[in-house]
PDB file of C-alpha atoms in Angstrom:
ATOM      1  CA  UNK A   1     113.327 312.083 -34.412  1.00 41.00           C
ATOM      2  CA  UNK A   2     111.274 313.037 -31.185  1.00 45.00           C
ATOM      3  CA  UNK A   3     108.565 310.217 -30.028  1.00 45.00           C
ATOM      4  CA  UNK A   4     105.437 311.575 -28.623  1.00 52.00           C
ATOM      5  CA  UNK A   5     105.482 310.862 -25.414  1.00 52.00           C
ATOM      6  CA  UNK A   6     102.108 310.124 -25.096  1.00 52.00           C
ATOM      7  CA  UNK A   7     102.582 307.418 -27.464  1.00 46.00           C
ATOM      8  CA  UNK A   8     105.449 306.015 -25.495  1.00 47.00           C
ATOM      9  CA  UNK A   9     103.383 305.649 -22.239  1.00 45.00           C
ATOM     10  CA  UNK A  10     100.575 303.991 -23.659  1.00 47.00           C
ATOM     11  CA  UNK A  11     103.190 301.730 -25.464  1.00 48.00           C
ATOM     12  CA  UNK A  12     104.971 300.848 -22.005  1.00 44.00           C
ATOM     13  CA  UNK A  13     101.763 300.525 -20.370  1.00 48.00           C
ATOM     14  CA  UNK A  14     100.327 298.496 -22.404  1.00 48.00           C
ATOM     15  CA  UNK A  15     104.426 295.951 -22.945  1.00 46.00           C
ATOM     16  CA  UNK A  16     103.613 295.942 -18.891  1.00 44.00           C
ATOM     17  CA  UNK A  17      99.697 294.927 -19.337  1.00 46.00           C
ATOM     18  CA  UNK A  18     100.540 291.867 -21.477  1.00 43.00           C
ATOM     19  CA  UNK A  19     103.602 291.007 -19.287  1.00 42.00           C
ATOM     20  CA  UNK A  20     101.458 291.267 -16.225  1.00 44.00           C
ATOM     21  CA  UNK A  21      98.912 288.777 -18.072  1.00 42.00           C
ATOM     22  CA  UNK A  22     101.647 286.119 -19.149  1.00 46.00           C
ATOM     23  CA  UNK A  23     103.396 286.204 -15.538  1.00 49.00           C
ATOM     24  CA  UNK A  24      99.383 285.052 -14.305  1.00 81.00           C
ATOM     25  CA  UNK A  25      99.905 281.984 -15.886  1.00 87.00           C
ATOM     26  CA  UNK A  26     102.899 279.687 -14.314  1.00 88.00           C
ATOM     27  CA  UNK A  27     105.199 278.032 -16.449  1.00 89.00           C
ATOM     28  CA  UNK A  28     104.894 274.941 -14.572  1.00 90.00           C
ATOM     29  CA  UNK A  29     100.795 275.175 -14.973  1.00 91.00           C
ATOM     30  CA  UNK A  30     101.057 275.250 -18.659  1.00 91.00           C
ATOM     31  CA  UNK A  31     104.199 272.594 -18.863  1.00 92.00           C
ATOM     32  CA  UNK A  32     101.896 270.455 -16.130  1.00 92.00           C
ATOM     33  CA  UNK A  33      98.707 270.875 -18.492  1.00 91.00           C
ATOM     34  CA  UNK A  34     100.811 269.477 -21.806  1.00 90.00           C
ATOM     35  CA  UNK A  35     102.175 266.854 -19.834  1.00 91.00           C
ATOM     36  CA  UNK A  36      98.692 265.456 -18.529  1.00 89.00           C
ATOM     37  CA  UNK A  37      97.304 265.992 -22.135  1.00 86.00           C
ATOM     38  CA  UNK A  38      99.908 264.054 -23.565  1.00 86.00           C
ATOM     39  CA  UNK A  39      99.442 261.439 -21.479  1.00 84.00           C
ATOM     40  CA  UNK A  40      95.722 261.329 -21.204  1.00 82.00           C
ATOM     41  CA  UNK A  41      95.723 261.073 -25.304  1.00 81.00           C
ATOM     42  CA  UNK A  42      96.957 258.596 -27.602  1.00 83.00           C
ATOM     43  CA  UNK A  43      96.854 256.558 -30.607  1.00 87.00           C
ATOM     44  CA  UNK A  44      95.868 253.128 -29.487  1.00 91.00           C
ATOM     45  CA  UNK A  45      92.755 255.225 -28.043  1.00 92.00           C
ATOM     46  CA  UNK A  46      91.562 255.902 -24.631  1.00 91.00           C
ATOM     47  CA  UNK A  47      88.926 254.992 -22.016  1.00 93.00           C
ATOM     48  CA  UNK A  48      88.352 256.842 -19.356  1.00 92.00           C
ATOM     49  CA  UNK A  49      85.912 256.379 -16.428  1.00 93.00           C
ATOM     50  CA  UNK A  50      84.224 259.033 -14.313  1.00 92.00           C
ATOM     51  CA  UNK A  51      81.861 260.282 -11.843  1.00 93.00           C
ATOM     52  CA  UNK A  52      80.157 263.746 -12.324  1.00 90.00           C
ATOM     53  CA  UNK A  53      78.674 265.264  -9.108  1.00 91.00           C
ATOM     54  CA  UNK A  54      76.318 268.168  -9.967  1.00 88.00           C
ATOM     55  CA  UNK A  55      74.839 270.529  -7.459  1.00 89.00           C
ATOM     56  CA  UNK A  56      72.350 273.536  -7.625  1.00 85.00           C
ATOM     57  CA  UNK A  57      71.619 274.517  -4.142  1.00 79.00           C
ATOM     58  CA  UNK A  58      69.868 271.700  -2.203  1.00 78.00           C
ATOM     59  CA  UNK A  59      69.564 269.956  -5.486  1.00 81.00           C
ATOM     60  CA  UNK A  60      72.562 267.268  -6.886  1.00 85.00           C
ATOM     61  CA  UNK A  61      72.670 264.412  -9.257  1.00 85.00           C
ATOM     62  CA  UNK A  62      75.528 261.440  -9.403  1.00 90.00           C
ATOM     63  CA  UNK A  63      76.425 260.194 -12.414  1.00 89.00           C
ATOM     64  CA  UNK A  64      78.537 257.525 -13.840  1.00 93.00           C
ATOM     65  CA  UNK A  65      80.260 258.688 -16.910  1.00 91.00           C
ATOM     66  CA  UNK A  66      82.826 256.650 -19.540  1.00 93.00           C
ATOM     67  CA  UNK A  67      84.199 257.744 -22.858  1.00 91.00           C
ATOM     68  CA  UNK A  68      86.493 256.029 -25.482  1.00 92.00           C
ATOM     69  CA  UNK A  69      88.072 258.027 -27.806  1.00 90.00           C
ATOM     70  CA  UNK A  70      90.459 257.171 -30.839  1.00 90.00           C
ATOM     71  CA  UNK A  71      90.798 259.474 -33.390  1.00 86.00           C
ATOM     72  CA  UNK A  72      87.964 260.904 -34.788  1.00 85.00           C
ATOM     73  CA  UNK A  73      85.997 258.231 -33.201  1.00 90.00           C
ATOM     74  CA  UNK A  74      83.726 258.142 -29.866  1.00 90.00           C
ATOM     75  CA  UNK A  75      81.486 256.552 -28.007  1.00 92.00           C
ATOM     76  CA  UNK A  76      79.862 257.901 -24.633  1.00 91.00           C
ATOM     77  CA  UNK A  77      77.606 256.009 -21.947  1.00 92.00           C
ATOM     78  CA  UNK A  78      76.092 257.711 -18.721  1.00 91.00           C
ATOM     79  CA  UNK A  79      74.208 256.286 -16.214  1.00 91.00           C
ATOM     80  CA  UNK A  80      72.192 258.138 -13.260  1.00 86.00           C
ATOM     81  CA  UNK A  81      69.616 256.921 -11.003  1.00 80.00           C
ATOM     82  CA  UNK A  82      67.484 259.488  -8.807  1.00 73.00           C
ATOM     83  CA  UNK A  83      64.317 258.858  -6.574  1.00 69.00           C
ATOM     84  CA  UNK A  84      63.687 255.828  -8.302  1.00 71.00           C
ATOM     85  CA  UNK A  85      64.731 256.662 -11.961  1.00 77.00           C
ATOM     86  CA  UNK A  86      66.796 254.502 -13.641  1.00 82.00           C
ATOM     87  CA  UNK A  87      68.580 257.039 -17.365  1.00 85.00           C
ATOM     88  CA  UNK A  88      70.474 255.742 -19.464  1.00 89.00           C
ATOM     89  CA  UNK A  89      72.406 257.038 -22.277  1.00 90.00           C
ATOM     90  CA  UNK A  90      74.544 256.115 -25.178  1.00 92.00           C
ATOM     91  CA  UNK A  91      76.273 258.340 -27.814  1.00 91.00           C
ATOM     92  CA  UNK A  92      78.782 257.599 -30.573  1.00 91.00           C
ATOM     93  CA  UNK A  93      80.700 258.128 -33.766  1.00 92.00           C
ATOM     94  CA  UNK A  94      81.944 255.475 -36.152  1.00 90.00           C
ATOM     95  CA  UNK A  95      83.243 257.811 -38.980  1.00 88.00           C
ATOM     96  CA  UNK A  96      80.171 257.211 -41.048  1.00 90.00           C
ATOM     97  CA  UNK A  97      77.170 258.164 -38.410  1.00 93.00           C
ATOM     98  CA  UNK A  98      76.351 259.387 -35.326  1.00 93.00           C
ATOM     99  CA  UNK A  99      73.604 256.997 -33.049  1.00 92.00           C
ATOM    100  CA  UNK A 100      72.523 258.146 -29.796  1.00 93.00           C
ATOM    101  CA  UNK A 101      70.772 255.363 -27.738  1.00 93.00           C
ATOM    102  CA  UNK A 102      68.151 256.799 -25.048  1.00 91.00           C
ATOM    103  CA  UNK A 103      66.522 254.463 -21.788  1.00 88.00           C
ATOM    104  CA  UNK A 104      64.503 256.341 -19.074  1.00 81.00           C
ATOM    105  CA  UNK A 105      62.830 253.943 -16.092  1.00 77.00           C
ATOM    106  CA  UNK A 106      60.444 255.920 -14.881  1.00 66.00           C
ATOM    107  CA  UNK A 107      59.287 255.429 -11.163  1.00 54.00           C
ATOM    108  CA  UNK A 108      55.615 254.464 -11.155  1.00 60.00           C
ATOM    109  CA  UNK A 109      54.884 258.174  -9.260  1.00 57.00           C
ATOM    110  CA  UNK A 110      56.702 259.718 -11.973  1.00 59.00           C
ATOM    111  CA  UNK A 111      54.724 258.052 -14.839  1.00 65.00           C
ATOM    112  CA  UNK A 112      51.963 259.821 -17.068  1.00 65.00           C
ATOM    113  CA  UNK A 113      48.998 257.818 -17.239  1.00 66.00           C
ATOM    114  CA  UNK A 114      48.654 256.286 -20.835  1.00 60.00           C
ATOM    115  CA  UNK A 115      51.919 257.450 -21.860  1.00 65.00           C
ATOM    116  CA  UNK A 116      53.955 254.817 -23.009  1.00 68.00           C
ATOM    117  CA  UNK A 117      57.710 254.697 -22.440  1.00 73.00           C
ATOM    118  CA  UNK A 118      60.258 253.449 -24.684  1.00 83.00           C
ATOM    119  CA  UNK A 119      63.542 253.568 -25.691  1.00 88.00           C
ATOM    120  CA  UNK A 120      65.235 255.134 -28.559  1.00 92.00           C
ATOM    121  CA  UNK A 121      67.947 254.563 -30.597  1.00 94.00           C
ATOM    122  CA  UNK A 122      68.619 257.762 -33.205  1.00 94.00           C
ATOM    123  CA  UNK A 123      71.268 257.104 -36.288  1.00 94.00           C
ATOM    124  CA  UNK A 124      72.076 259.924 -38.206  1.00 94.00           C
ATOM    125  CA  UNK A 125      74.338 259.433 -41.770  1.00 91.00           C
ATOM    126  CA  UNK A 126      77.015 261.825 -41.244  1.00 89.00           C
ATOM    127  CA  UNK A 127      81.014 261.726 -41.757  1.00 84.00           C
ATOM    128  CA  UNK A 128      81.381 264.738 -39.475  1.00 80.00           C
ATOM    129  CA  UNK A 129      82.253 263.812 -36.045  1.00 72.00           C
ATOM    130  CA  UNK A 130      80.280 265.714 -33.128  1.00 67.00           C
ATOM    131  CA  UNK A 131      81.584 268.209 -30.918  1.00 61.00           C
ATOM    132  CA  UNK A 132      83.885 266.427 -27.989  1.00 53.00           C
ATOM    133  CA  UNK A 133      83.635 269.515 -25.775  1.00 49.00           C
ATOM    134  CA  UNK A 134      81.523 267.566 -23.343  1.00 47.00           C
ATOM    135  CA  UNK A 135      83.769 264.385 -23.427  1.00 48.00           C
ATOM    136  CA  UNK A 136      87.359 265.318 -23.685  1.00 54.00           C
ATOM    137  CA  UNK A 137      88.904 267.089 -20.521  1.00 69.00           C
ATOM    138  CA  UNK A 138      89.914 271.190 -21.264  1.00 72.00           C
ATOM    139  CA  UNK A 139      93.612 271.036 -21.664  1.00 78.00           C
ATOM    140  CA  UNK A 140      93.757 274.483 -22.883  1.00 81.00           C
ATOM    141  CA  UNK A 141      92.920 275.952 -19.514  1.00 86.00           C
ATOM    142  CA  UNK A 142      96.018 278.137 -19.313  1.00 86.00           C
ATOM    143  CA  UNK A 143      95.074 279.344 -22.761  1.00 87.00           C
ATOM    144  CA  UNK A 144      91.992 279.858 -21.862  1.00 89.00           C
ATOM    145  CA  UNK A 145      92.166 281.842 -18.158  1.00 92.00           C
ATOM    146  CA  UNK A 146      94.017 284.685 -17.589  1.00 91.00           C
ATOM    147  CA  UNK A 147      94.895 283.663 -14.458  1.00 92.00           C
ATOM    148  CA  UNK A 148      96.199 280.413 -12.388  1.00 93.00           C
ATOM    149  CA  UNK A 149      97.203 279.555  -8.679  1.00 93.00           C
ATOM    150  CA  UNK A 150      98.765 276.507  -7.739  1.00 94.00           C
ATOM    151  CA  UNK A 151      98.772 274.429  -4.573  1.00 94.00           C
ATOM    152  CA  UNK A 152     100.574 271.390  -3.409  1.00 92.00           C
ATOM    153  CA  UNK A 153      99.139 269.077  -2.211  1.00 89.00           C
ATOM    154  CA  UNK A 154     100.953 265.585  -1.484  1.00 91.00           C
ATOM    155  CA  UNK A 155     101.267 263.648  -4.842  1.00 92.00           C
ATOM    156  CA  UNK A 156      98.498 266.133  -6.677  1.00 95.00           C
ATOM    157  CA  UNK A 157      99.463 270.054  -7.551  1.00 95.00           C
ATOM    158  CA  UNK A 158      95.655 272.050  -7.305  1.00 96.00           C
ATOM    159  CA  UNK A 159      95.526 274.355 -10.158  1.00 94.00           C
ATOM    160  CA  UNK A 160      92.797 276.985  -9.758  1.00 94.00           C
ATOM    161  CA  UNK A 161      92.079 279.150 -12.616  1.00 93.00           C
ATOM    162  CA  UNK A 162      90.097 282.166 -12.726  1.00 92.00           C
ATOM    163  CA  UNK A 163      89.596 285.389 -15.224  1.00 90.00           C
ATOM    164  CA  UNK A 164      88.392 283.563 -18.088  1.00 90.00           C
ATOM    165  CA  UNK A 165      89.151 285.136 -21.515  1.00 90.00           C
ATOM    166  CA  UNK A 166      85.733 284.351 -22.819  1.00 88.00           C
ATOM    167  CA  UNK A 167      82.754 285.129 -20.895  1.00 86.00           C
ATOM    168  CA  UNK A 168      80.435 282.317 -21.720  1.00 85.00           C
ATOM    169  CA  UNK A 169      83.502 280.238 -19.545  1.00 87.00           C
ATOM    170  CA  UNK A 170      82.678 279.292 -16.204  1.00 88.00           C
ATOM    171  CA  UNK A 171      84.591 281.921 -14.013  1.00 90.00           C
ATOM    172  CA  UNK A 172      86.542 279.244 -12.161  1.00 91.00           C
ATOM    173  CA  UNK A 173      87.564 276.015 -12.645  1.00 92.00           C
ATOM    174  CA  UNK A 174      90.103 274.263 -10.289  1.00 94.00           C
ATOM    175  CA  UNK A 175      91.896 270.931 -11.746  1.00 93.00           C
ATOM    176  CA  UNK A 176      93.749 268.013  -9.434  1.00 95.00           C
ATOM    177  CA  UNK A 177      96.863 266.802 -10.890  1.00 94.00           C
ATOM    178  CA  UNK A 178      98.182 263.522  -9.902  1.00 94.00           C
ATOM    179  CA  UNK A 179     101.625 265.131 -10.287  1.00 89.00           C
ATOM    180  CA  UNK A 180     103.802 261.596 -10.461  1.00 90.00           C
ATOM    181  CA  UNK A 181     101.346 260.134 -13.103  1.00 91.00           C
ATOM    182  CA  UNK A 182     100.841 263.234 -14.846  1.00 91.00           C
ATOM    183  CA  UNK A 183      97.305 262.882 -14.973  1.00 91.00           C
ATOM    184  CA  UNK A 184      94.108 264.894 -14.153  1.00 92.00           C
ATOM    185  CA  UNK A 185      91.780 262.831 -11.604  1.00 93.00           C
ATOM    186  CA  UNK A 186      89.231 265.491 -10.520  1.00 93.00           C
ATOM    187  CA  UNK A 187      87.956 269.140 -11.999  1.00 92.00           C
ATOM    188  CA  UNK A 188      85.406 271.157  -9.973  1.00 93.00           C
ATOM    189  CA  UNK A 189      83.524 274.302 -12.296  1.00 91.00           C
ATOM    190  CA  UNK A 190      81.963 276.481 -10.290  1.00 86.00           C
ATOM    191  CA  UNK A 191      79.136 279.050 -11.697  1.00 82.00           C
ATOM    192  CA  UNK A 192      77.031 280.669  -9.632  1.00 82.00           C
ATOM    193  CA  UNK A 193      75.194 278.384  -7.307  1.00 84.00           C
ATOM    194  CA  UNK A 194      75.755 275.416  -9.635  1.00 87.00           C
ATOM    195  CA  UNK A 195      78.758 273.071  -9.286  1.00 90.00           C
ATOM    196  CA  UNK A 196      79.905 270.422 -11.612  1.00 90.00           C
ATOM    197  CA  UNK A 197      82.931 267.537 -10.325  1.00 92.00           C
ATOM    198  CA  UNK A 198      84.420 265.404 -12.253  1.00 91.00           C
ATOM    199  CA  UNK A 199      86.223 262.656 -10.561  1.00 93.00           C
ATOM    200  CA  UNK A 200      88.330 260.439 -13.132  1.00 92.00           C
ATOM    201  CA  UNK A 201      88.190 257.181 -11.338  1.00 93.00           C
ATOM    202  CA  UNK A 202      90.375 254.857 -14.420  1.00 93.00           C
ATOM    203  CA  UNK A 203      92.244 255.970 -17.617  1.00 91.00           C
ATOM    204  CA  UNK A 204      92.981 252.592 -19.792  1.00 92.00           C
ATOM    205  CA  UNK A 205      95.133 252.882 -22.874  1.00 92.00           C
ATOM    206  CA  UNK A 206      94.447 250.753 -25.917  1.00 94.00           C
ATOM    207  CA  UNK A 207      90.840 250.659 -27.386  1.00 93.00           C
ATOM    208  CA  UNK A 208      89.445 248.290 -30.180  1.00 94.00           C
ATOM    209  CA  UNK A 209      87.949 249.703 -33.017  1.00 92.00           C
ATOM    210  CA  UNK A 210      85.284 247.671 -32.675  1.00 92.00           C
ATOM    211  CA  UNK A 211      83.797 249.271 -29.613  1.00 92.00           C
ATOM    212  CA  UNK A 212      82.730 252.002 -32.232  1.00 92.00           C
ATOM    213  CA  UNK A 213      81.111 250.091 -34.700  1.00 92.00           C
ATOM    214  CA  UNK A 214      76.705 250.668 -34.477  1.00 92.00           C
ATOM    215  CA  UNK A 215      75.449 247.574 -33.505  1.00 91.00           C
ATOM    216  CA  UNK A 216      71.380 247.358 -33.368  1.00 92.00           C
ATOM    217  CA  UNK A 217      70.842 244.258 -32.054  1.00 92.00           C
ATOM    218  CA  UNK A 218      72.660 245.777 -28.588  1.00 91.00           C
ATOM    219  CA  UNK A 219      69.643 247.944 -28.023  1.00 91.00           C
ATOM    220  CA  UNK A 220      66.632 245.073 -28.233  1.00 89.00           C
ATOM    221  CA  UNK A 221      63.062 246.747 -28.113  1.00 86.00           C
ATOM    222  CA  UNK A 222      64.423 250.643 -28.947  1.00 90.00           C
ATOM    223  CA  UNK A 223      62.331 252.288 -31.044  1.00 90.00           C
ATOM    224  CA  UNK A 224      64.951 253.147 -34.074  1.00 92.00           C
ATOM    225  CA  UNK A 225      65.388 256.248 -36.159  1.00 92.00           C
ATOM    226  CA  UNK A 226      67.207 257.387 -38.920  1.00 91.00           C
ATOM    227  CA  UNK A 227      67.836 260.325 -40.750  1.00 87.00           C
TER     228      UNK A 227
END
């Protein structure tokens, strides 16, 4: 039986596209990436301690950033002071709600006359636990990117990845493995003129459950609502 050989180009064009694709991605970037997430992931629970530098041209904001995750359960806290503003937040699920806990210091400049400022603490019934997108480090990068260059680097392996499969995805993200600890300590996103790094300062294994229990009486004077 004859094969049109039109067919059989496209078909070896296409064996070579996907080949070309795979060989983008280094073995050692995706065994490096499983590594770090199985270490930076467990049981007991983890907390994890950060600080988020964000740029946008001659703009940038520091932040101090922690999560604790076990399970299903989470509980976020940011802090971030600028020209005088002291903003705090608090976010968390206990398996039964979500509560997010809200405290902005305004600077008196920054203050609308008559307005009064208070904080809030919202607690909404739920059993479904919110999206951890924002908390949990990407360890499906080389799933995610087409593409992947690594650099050494004394104890940490730079893994830049670029071509992102999905367009909403920032079009490179570059990740610092501490290669002997198998863990991720900084990862820089670059869109545009805006540029987000994440510097994980501590990783602590082990995590009560009682962290992520809703306790009111932590947020005196917050203006509480549920739904």
């Amino acid at each position: 039986m004859k094969m049109n050989t039109r067919w059989m180009l496209t078909a070896i064009l296409l064996l070579c596209s996907l080949l070309n694709v795979q060989a983008q991605i280094p073995a050692e970037v995706t065994d490096m990436m499983r590594k770090c997430k199985d270490n930076m992931t467990h049981a007991s629970g983890i907390e994890m301690d950060s600080k988020i530098h964000m740029s946008v041209t001659l703009m940038s904001v520091d932040m101090n950033f922690t999560v604790m995750t076990k399970g299903s359960k989470l509980l976020m806290k940011t802090s971030m002071k600028k020209l005088g503003n002291d903003i705090r937040s608090e976010s968390g699920f206990d398996g039964e709600q979500v509560w997010e806990f809200k405290h902005v210091e305004l600077a008196e400049k920054f203050k609308k006359k008559g307005k009064e400022y208070k904080d809030t603490l919202t607690i909404t019934k739920t059993t479904r636990a919110p999206s951890k997108r924002q908390a949990d480090i990407d360890f499906g990068l080389a799933e995610d990117y087409q593409k992947a260059t690594v650099k050494k680097d004394g104890r940490y392996t730079v893994i830049t990845f670029t071509k992102p499969k999905d367009k909403d995805d920032p079009k490179k993200v570059t990740v610092k493995v501490d290669h002997e600890k198998m863990l991720i300590r900084e990862i820089v996103t670059k869109e545009g003129i805006a540029k987000i790094t994440m510097t994980v300062t501590r990783v602590k294994y082990g995590v009560s459950d009682n962290v992520f229990m809703l306790d009111t009486s932590k947020y005196p004077g917050a203006v509480i609502v549920r739904k």
